[in-house]
Coordinates of C-alpha atoms and ligand atoms in Angstrom, one line a residue:
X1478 CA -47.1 -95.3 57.1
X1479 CA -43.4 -95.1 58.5
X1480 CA -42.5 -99.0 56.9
X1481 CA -44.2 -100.6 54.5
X1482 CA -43.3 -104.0 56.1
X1483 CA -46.2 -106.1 55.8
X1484 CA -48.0 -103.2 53.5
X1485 CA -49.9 -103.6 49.9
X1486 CA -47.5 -101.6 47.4
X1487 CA -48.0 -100.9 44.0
X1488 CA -45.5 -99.6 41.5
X1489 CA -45.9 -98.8 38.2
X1490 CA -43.5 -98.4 35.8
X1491 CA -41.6 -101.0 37.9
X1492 CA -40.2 -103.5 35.0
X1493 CA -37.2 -100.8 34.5
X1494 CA -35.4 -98.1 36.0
X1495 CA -36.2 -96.5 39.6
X1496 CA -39.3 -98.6 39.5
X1497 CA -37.5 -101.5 39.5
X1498 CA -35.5 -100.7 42.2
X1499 CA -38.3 -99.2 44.1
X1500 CA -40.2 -102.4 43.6
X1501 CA -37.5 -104.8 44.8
X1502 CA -36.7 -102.9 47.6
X1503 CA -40.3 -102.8 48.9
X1504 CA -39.8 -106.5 48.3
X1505 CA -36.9 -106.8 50.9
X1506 CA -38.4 -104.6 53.2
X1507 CA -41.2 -107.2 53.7
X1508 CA -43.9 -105.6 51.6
X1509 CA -46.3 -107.3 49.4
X1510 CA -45.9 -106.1 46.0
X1511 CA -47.6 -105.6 42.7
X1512 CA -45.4 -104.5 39.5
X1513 CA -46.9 -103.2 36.8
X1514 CA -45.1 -102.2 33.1
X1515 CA -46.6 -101.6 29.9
X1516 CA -43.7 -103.9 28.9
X1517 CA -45.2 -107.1 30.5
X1518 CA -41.9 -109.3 29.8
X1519 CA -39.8 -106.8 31.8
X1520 CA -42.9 -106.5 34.8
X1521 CA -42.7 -110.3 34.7
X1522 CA -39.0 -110.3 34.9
X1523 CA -38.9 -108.0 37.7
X1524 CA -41.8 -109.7 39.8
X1525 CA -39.9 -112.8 39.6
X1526 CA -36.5 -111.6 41.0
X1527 CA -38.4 -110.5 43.6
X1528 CA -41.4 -112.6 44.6
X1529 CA -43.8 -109.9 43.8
X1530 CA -47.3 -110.3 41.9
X1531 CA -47.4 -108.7 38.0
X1532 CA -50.2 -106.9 36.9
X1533 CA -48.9 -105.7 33.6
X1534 CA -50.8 -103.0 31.5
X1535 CA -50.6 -99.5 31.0
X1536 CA -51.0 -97.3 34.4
X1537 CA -51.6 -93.9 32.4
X1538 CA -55.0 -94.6 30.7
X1539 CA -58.4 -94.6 32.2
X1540 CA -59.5 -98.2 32.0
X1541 CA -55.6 -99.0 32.0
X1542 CA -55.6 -97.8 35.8
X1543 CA -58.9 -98.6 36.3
X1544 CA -58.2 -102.4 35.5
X1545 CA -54.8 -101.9 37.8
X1546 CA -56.1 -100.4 40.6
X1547 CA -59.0 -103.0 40.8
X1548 CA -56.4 -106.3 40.1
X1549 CA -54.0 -104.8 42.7
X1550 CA -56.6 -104.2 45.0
X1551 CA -57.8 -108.5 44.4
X1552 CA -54.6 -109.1 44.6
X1553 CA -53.1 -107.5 47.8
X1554 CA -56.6 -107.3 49.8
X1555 CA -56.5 -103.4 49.8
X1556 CA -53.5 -101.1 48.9
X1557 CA -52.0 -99.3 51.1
X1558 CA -49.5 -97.5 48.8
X1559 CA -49.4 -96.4 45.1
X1560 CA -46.2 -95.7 44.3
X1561 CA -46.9 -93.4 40.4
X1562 CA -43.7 -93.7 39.1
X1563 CA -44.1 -94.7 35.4
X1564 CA -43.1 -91.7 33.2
X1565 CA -42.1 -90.4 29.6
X1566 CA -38.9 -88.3 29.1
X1567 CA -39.5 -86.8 25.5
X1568 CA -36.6 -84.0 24.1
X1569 CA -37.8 -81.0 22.5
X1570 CA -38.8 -77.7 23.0
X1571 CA -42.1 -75.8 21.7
X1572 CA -41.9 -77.7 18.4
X1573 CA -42.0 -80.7 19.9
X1574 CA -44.5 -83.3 18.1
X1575 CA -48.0 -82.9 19.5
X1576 CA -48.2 -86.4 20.1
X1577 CA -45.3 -85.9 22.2
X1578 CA -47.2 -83.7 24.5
X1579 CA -50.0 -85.5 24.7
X1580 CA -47.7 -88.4 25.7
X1581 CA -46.4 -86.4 27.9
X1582 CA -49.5 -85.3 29.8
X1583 CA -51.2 -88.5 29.8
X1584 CA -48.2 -90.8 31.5
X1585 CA -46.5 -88.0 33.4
X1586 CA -50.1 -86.3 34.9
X1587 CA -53.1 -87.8 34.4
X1588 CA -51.8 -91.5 35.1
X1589 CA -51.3 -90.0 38.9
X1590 CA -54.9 -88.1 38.5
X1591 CA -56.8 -91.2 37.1
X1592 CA -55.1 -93.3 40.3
X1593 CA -55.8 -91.0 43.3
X1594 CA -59.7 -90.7 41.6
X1595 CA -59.7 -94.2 42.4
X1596 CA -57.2 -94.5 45.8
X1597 CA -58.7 -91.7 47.5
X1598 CA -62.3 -92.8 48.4
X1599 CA -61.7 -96.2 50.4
X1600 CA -58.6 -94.1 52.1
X1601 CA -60.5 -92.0 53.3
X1602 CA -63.2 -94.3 54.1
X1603 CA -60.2 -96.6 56.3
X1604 CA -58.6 -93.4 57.4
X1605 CA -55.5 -94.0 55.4
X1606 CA -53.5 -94.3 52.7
X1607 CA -50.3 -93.4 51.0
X1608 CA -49.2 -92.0 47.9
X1609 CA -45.7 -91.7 46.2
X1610 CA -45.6 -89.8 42.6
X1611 CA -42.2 -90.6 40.8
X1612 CA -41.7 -86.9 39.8
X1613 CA -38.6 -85.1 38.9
X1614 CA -36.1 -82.6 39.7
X1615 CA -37.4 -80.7 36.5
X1616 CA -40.5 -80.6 38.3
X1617 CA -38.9 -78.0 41.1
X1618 CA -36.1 -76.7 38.6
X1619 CA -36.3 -77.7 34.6
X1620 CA -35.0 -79.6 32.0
X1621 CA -33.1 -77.8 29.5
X1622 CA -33.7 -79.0 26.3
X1623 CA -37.3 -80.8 27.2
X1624 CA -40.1 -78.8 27.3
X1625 CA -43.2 -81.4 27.7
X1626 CA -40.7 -83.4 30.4
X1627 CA -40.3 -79.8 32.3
X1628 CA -44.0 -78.6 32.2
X1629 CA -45.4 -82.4 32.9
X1630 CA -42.9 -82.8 35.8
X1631 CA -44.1 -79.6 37.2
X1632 CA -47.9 -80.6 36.7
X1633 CA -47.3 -83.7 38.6
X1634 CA -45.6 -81.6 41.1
X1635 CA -48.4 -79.6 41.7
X1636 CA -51.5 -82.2 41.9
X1637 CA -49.1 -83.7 44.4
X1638 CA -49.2 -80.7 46.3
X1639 CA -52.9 -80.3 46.2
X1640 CA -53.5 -83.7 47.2
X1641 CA -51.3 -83.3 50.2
X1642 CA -52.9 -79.9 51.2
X1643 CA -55.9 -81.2 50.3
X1644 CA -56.3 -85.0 52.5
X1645 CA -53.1 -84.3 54.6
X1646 CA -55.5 -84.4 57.7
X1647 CA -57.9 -87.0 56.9
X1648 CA -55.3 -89.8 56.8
X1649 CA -53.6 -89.9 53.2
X1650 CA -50.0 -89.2 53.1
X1651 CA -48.4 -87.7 49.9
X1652 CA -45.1 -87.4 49.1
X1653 CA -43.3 -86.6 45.6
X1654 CA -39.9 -88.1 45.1
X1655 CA -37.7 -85.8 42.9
X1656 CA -34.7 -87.3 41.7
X1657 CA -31.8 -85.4 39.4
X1658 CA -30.2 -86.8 36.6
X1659 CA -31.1 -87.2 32.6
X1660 CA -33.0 -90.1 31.8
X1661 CA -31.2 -90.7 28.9
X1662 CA -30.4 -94.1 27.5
X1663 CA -26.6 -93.3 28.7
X1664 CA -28.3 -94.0 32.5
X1665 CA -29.2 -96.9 31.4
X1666 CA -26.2 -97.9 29.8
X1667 CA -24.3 -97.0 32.2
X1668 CA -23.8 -100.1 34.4
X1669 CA -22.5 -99.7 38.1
X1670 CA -23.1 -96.1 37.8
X1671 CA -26.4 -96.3 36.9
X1672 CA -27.6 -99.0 39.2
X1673 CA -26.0 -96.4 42.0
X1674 CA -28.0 -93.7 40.7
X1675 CA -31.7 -95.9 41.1
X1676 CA -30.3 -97.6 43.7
X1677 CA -29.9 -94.2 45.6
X1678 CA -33.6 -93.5 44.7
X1679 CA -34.8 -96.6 46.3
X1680 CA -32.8 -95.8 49.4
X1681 CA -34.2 -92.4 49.2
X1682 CA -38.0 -93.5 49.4
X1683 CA -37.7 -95.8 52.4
X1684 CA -35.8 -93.1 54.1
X1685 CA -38.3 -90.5 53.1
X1686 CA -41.2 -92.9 54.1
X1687 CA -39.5 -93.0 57.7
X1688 CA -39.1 -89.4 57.8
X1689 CA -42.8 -88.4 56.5
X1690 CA -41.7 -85.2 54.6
X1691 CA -43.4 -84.2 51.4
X1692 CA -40.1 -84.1 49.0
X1693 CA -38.1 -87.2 48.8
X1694 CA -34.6 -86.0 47.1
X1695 CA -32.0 -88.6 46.9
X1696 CA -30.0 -85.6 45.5
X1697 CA -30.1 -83.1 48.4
X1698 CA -28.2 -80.3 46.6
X1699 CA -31.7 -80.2 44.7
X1700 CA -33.3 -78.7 47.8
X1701 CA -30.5 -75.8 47.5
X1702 CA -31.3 -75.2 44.0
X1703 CA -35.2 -74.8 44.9
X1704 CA -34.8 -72.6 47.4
X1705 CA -32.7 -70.4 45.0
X1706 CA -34.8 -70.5 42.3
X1707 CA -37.7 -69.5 44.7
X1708 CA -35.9 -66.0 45.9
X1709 CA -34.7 -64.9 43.2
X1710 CA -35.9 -66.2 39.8
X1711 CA -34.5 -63.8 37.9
X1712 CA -30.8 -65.2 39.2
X1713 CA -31.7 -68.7 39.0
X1714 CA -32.7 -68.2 35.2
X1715 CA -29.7 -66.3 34.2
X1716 CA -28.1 -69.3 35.6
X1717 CA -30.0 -71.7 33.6
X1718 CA -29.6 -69.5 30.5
X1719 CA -25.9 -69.7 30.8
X1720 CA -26.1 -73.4 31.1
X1721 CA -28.0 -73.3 28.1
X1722 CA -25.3 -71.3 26.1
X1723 CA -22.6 -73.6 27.1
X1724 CA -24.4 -76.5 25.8
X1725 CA -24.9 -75.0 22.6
X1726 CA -21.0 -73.8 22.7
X1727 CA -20.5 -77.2 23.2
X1728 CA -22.8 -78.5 19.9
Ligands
LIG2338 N1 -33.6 -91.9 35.8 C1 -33.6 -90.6 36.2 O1 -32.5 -90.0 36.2 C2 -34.8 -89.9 36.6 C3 -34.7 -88.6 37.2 C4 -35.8 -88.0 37.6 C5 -37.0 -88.5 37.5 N2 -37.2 -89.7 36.9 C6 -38.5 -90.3 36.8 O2 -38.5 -91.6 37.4 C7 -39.6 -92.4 36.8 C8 -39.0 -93.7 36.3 O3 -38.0 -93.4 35.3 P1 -36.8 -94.3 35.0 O4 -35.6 -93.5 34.8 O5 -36.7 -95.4 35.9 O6 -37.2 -94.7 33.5 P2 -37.3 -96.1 32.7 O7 -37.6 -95.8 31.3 O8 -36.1 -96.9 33.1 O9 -38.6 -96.8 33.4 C9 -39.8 -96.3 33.1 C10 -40.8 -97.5 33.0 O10 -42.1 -97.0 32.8 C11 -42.8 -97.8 31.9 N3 -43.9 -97.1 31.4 C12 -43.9 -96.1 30.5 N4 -45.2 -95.7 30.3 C13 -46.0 -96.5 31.0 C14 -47.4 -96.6 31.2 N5 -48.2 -95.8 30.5 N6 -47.9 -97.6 32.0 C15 -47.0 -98.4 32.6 N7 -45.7 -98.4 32.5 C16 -45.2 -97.4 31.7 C17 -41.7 -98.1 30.8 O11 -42.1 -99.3 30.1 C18 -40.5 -98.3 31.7 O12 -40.3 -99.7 32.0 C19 -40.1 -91.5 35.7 O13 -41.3 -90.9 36.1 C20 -39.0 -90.5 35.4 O14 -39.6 -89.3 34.9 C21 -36.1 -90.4 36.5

């Protein structure tokens, strides 16, 4: 898919944030959408703005995405992409709660593992089909000061990749959008800046659909980063441990 003009799209996570903006976007590009949110008041709020169906619920759990996937499918005759962006940023390092992890795990990996279980046979039965995992730029890098955020992101990172290696010749496209930035409630305090910051995202992903490449990074110095950490880790973490020690100069 180059456009999703005319297409099926569902977002999840879409009644805040990047999915939001990802949702109306898809909206004004001519696609027929479906938000979803656990938070069904913000899913409905968003859906309305933008003339998009709400299936609210929550995307991570088995029958949760079973009972998306199957409304969205009603609803839109057929999806055509699954846009997995719903996702839990939770602080801490290895003493973080276990509940935390599980959290963790559950929204930020098996949510996208539950949906492509369920996307992937009538893709490949139609020849097509296009997925889009909200991931992170912890997922190539990491987040200091988040350890189940870091380890999840990279998770997701890598079942993207193996879906894409996996069906990138039988039709289904994959691609993992892996934005920078803290989500911290300062984002989403933070007005105009913050709107430019998910706004950027959106414009990101339709670019990124156009262009067909696996990583979708509104922030391109990420790229630089990657490539860096890749030859020569030893660097890269020395860099990220001196990061570290200023933050803890700073308290
Ligand atoms: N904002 C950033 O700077 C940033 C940077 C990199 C990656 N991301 C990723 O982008 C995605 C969206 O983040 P955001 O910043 O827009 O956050 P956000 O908190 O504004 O939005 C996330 C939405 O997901 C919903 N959600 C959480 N668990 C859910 C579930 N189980 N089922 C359905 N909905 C659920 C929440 O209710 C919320 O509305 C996440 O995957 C996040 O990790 C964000």
């Amino acid at each position: 898919m180059k456009n999703v003009t005319g297409a099926g799209v569902v977002v999840t996570g879409a009644g805040s944030g990047i999915g939001a903006a990802l949702a109306r976007r898809f909206a004004a590009e001519g696609a027929r959408v479906v938000v979803n949110d656990i938070n069904a008041a913000a899913a409905a709020e968003v859906a309305a703005g933008c003339d998009a169906a709400v299936v609210p619920g929550d995307a991570a759990s088995e029958p949760g995405v079973a009972r998306l996937v199957s409304v969205a499918t009603e609803v839109l005759g057929g999806i055509d992409l699954y846009c997995a962006n719903a996702g839990v940023a939770q602080g801490g390092g290895q003493d973080a709660a276990e509940a935390d992890w599980e959290t963790s795990w559950q929204v930020n990996v098996m949510a996208h593992v539950r949906a492509a279980r369920l996307l992937t046979g009538p893709w490949l039965e139609r020849g097509s089909g296009h997925l889009i995992c909200t991931v992170s730029a912890a997922g190539l890098l990491t987040m200091l000061g988040s350890a189940p955020y870091s380890v999840t992101k990279h998770a997701a990172l890598a079942f993207a990749e193996w879906m894409a290696a996996t069906y990138g010749h039988r039709g289904i496209v994959v691609q993992a959008v892996c934005p920078q930035g803290v989500r911290t409630p300062l984002l989403g305090a933070s007005g105009a800046v913050g709107e430019l910051i998910l706004g950027g995202s959106a414009d990101a992903v339709i670019d990124g659909i156009a262009d067909g490449r696996f990583l979708i990074l509104p922030h391109p110095e990420v790229a630089r980063m990657y490539a860096g950490r890749a030859a020569d880790p030893d660097r890269w973490l020395h860099g990220m441990n001196k990061l570290q020690r200023r933050v803890e100069e700073i308290g």
